[in-house]
Amino acid sequence: MKRLHANSGEGASPYTCAAALRQGGPATRLSALVMGLGNMANGQILKGLLFLAVEVAYIFFMIRTGIYNLSMLVTLGSVEQEEVWDEAQ
């Protein structure tokens, strides 16, 4: 059986994301936006629901605290650094 690897020097794999989105059906195209939809369309209901739950949890986290955390990344917080003298050391 011939293996298709992009790094093997035999050429690029014909199975690309762009080709799937161009030539795939509606379920394939929507699965690029909704995690687990491709699994559910192919009969893997439980696995698809787990992927969907992870995506919903991620979106919920980003709405609640993630956007604020990303905005604080520029300053690495709001507490000024201070020197604390410890006699024991």
Short mmCIF file of N, CA and C in Angstrom, two decimals:
data_model
loop_
_atom_site.label_atom_id
_atom_site.label_comp_id
_atom_site.label_asym_id
_atom_site.label_seq_id
_atom_site.Cartn_x
_atom_site.Cartn_y
_atom_site.Cartn_z
N MET A 1 0.84 -1.17 0.00
CA MET A 1 0.00 0.00 0.00
C MET A 1 0.89 1.24 0.00
N LYS A 2 0.61 2.15 -0.88
CA LYS A 2 1.39 3.37 -1.01
C LYS A 2 0.95 4.39 0.04
N ARG A 3 1.90 4.94 0.76
CA ARG A 3 1.61 5.93 1.78
C ARG A 3 1.79 7.32 1.18
N LEU A 4 0.91 8.22 1.54
CA LEU A 4 0.99 9.59 1.06
C LEU A 4 1.42 10.51 2.19
N HIS A 5 2.63 11.03 2.08
CA HIS A 5 3.16 11.95 3.08
C HIS A 5 3.68 13.19 2.36
N ALA A 6 3.40 14.32 2.93
CA ALA A 6 3.86 15.57 2.32
C ALA A 6 5.38 15.70 2.42
N ASN A 7 5.99 15.11 3.44
CA ASN A 7 7.43 15.26 3.65
C ASN A 7 8.24 14.13 3.02
N SER A 8 7.62 13.18 2.36
CA SER A 8 8.35 12.02 1.86
C SER A 8 9.03 12.27 0.54
N GLY A 9 8.84 13.44 -0.08
CA GLY A 9 9.47 13.72 -1.35
C GLY A 9 8.67 13.21 -2.53
N GLU A 10 7.58 12.53 -2.29
CA GLU A 10 6.76 11.99 -3.37
C GLU A 10 5.70 12.97 -3.83
N GLY A 11 5.69 14.14 -3.26
CA GLY A 11 4.68 15.13 -3.61
C GLY A 11 3.72 15.33 -2.46
N ALA A 12 2.93 16.34 -2.58
CA ALA A 12 1.98 16.68 -1.52
C ALA A 12 0.80 15.72 -1.54
N SER A 13 0.18 15.56 -0.40
CA SER A 13 -0.99 14.71 -0.27
C SER A 13 -2.17 15.34 -0.99
N PRO A 14 -2.99 14.55 -1.69
CA PRO A 14 -4.16 15.12 -2.36
C PRO A 14 -5.28 15.44 -1.37
N TYR A 15 -5.15 15.00 -0.13
CA TYR A 15 -6.18 15.20 0.87
C TYR A 15 -5.86 16.46 1.68
N THR A 16 -6.31 17.59 1.19
CA THR A 16 -6.04 18.85 1.86
C THR A 16 -7.35 19.43 2.39
N CYS A 17 -7.21 20.34 3.33
CA CYS A 17 -8.37 21.01 3.90
C CYS A 17 -9.07 21.87 2.85
N ALA A 18 -8.28 22.55 2.03
CA ALA A 18 -8.87 23.40 0.99
C ALA A 18 -9.66 22.56 -0.01
N ALA A 19 -9.14 21.39 -0.38
CA ALA A 19 -9.86 20.53 -1.32
C ALA A 19 -11.15 20.00 -0.69
N ALA A 20 -11.11 19.68 0.59
CA ALA A 20 -12.31 19.19 1.26
C ALA A 20 -13.38 20.27 1.32
N LEU A 21 -12.97 21.50 1.60
CA LEU A 21 -13.94 22.59 1.66
C LEU A 21 -14.49 22.93 0.28
N ARG A 22 -13.66 22.81 -0.75
CA ARG A 22 -14.08 23.11 -2.11
C ARG A 22 -15.01 22.03 -2.67
N GLN A 23 -14.67 20.78 -2.43
CA GLN A 23 -15.38 19.68 -3.07
C GLN A 23 -16.37 18.97 -2.14
N GLY A 24 -16.34 19.27 -0.86
CA GLY A 24 -17.19 18.57 0.10
C GLY A 24 -18.61 19.09 0.09
N GLY A 25 -19.47 18.34 0.74
CA GLY A 25 -20.87 18.70 0.84
C GLY A 25 -21.11 19.71 1.96
N PRO A 26 -22.39 20.02 2.21
CA PRO A 26 -22.71 20.99 3.26
C PRO A 26 -22.24 20.56 4.65
N ALA A 27 -22.35 19.28 4.96
CA ALA A 27 -21.91 18.80 6.29
C ALA A 27 -20.40 18.96 6.44
N THR A 28 -19.66 18.74 5.37
CA THR A 28 -18.21 18.90 5.41
C THR A 28 -17.84 20.36 5.62
N ARG A 29 -18.51 21.24 4.93
CA ARG A 29 -18.20 22.67 5.06
C ARG A 29 -18.59 23.20 6.44
N LEU A 30 -19.73 22.76 6.97
CA LEU A 30 -20.13 23.21 8.30
C LEU A 30 -19.24 22.63 9.40
N SER A 31 -18.67 21.45 9.14
CA SER A 31 -17.81 20.84 10.15
C SER A 31 -16.53 21.64 10.36
N ALA A 32 -16.19 22.53 9.43
CA ALA A 32 -15.04 23.40 9.61
C ALA A 32 -15.33 24.47 10.66
N LEU A 33 -16.61 24.77 10.89
CA LEU A 33 -16.99 25.78 11.88
C LEU A 33 -17.47 25.18 13.18
N VAL A 34 -18.16 24.05 13.11
CA VAL A 34 -18.75 23.43 14.30
C VAL A 34 -18.03 22.11 14.55
N MET A 35 -17.26 22.08 15.65
CA MET A 35 -16.53 20.85 15.97
C MET A 35 -17.51 19.71 16.26
N GLY A 36 -17.22 18.55 15.74
CA GLY A 36 -18.03 17.37 16.00
C GLY A 36 -19.12 17.13 14.99
N LEU A 37 -19.41 18.10 14.13
CA LEU A 37 -20.48 17.92 13.15
C LEU A 37 -20.12 16.84 12.14
N GLY A 38 -18.88 16.78 11.74
CA GLY A 38 -18.44 15.73 10.82
C GLY A 38 -18.57 14.35 11.44
N ASN A 39 -18.24 14.24 12.72
CA ASN A 39 -18.38 12.96 13.41
C ASN A 39 -19.84 12.54 13.48
N MET A 40 -20.72 13.48 13.82
CA MET A 40 -22.15 13.16 13.92
C MET A 40 -22.72 12.80 12.56
N ALA A 41 -22.25 13.45 11.50
CA ALA A 41 -22.73 13.14 10.15
C ALA A 41 -22.29 11.75 9.71
N ASN A 42 -21.18 11.26 10.27
CA ASN A 42 -20.67 9.94 9.91
C ASN A 42 -21.06 8.86 10.92
N GLY A 43 -22.01 9.16 11.79
CA GLY A 43 -22.53 8.15 12.70
C GLY A 43 -21.84 8.06 14.05
N GLN A 44 -20.86 8.89 14.30
CA GLN A 44 -20.15 8.85 15.59
C GLN A 44 -20.78 9.91 16.49
N ILE A 45 -21.97 9.61 16.98
CA ILE A 45 -22.78 10.59 17.70
C ILE A 45 -22.12 11.01 19.01
N LEU A 46 -21.70 10.05 19.82
CA LEU A 46 -21.13 10.38 21.14
C LEU A 46 -19.84 11.18 20.99
N LYS A 47 -18.97 10.76 20.09
CA LYS A 47 -17.72 11.49 19.87
C LYS A 47 -18.00 12.90 19.35
N GLY A 48 -18.97 13.04 18.46
CA GLY A 48 -19.34 14.36 17.94
C GLY A 48 -19.90 15.26 19.03
N LEU A 49 -20.72 14.69 19.91
CA LEU A 49 -21.28 15.49 21.01
C LEU A 49 -20.20 15.93 21.99
N LEU A 50 -19.20 15.08 22.20
CA LEU A 50 -18.09 15.45 23.08
C LEU A 50 -17.29 16.61 22.49
N PHE A 51 -17.02 16.54 21.18
CA PHE A 51 -16.31 17.64 20.52
C PHE A 51 -17.14 18.92 20.59
N LEU A 52 -18.44 18.82 20.37
CA LEU A 52 -19.31 19.98 20.43
C LEU A 52 -19.33 20.58 21.84
N ALA A 53 -19.35 19.73 22.86
CA ALA A 53 -19.34 20.20 24.25
C ALA A 53 -18.04 20.95 24.55
N VAL A 54 -16.92 20.45 24.04
CA VAL A 54 -15.64 21.13 24.24
C VAL A 54 -15.65 22.50 23.58
N GLU A 55 -16.21 22.59 22.37
CA GLU A 55 -16.26 23.87 21.68
C GLU A 55 -17.17 24.86 22.41
N VAL A 56 -18.30 24.40 22.90
CA VAL A 56 -19.21 25.28 23.64
C VAL A 56 -18.55 25.75 24.94
N ALA A 57 -17.84 24.86 25.63
CA ALA A 57 -17.15 25.24 26.86
C ALA A 57 -16.06 26.27 26.58
N TYR A 58 -15.35 26.11 25.47
CA TYR A 58 -14.31 27.07 25.11
C TYR A 58 -14.91 28.44 24.81
N ILE A 59 -15.99 28.47 24.06
CA ILE A 59 -16.65 29.74 23.75
C ILE A 59 -17.16 30.40 25.03
N PHE A 60 -17.75 29.61 25.93
CA PHE A 60 -18.24 30.13 27.20
C PHE A 60 -17.10 30.73 28.02
N PHE A 61 -15.95 30.01 28.09
CA PHE A 61 -14.79 30.51 28.82
C PHE A 61 -14.28 31.82 28.21
N MET A 62 -14.19 31.87 26.89
CA MET A 62 -13.68 33.07 26.24
C MET A 62 -14.59 34.27 26.48
N ILE A 63 -15.90 34.05 26.51
CA ILE A 63 -16.82 35.15 26.77
C ILE A 63 -16.70 35.61 28.23
N ARG A 64 -16.62 34.65 29.15
CA ARG A 64 -16.59 35.01 30.58
C ARG A 64 -15.28 35.66 31.00
N THR A 65 -14.14 35.01 30.74
CA THR A 65 -12.87 35.53 31.25
C THR A 65 -11.74 35.56 30.23
N GLY A 66 -11.85 34.83 29.17
CA GLY A 66 -10.74 34.72 28.22
C GLY A 66 -10.38 36.01 27.53
N ILE A 67 -11.37 36.79 27.13
CA ILE A 67 -11.09 38.04 26.44
C ILE A 67 -10.38 39.01 27.38
N TYR A 68 -10.83 39.06 28.64
CA TYR A 68 -10.15 39.91 29.63
C TYR A 68 -8.70 39.45 29.84
N ASN A 69 -8.50 38.13 29.95
CA ASN A 69 -7.15 37.61 30.15
C ASN A 69 -6.24 37.96 28.97
N LEU A 70 -6.75 37.87 27.77
CA LEU A 70 -5.95 38.22 26.60
C LEU A 70 -5.64 39.71 26.58
N SER A 71 -6.57 40.55 27.02
CA SER A 71 -6.29 41.98 27.04
C SER A 71 -5.24 42.33 28.09
N MET A 72 -5.15 41.58 29.17
CA MET A 72 -4.15 41.83 30.21
C MET A 72 -2.78 41.29 29.82
N LEU A 73 -2.69 40.51 28.77
CA LEU A 73 -1.42 39.95 28.34
C LEU A 73 -0.44 41.03 27.91
N VAL A 74 -0.94 42.14 27.40
CA VAL A 74 -0.08 43.22 26.94
C VAL A 74 0.72 43.81 28.10
N THR A 75 0.08 43.98 29.24
CA THR A 75 0.76 44.57 30.39
C THR A 75 1.23 43.52 31.39
N LEU A 76 0.88 42.28 31.17
CA LEU A 76 1.18 41.18 32.09
C LEU A 76 0.64 41.45 33.48
N GLY A 77 -0.54 42.04 33.54
CA GLY A 77 -1.21 42.29 34.82
C GLY A 77 -1.25 43.76 35.15
N SER A 78 -1.86 44.05 36.30
CA SER A 78 -2.00 45.45 36.69
C SER A 78 -1.30 45.77 38.00
N VAL A 79 -0.66 44.81 38.64
CA VAL A 79 0.03 45.04 39.92
C VAL A 79 1.48 45.39 39.62
N GLU A 80 1.92 46.52 40.15
CA GLU A 80 3.29 46.95 39.95
C GLU A 80 4.25 46.03 40.71
N GLN A 81 5.43 45.82 40.14
CA GLN A 81 6.43 45.00 40.80
C GLN A 81 7.05 45.80 41.94
N GLU A 82 7.27 45.13 43.06
CA GLU A 82 7.89 45.80 44.19
C GLU A 82 8.91 44.87 44.83
N GLU A 83 9.89 45.46 45.45
CA GLU A 83 10.93 44.69 46.11
C GLU A 83 10.55 44.47 47.57
N VAL A 84 10.64 43.20 48.01
CA VAL A 84 10.31 42.86 49.39
C VAL A 84 11.58 42.36 50.06
N TRP A 85 11.96 43.01 51.16
CA TRP A 85 13.16 42.61 51.88
C TRP A 85 12.81 41.57 52.92
N ASP A 86 13.53 40.45 52.87
CA ASP A 86 13.29 39.35 53.83
C ASP A 86 14.57 39.15 54.63
N GLU A 87 14.54 39.42 55.94
CA GLU A 87 15.71 39.29 56.81
C GLU A 87 16.21 37.85 56.88
N ALA A 88 15.33 36.88 56.72
CA ALA A 88 15.73 35.48 56.86
C ALA A 88 16.65 35.04 55.72
N GLN A 89 16.57 35.67 54.62
CA GLN A 89 17.41 35.27 53.49
C GLN A 89 18.68 36.12 53.47
#
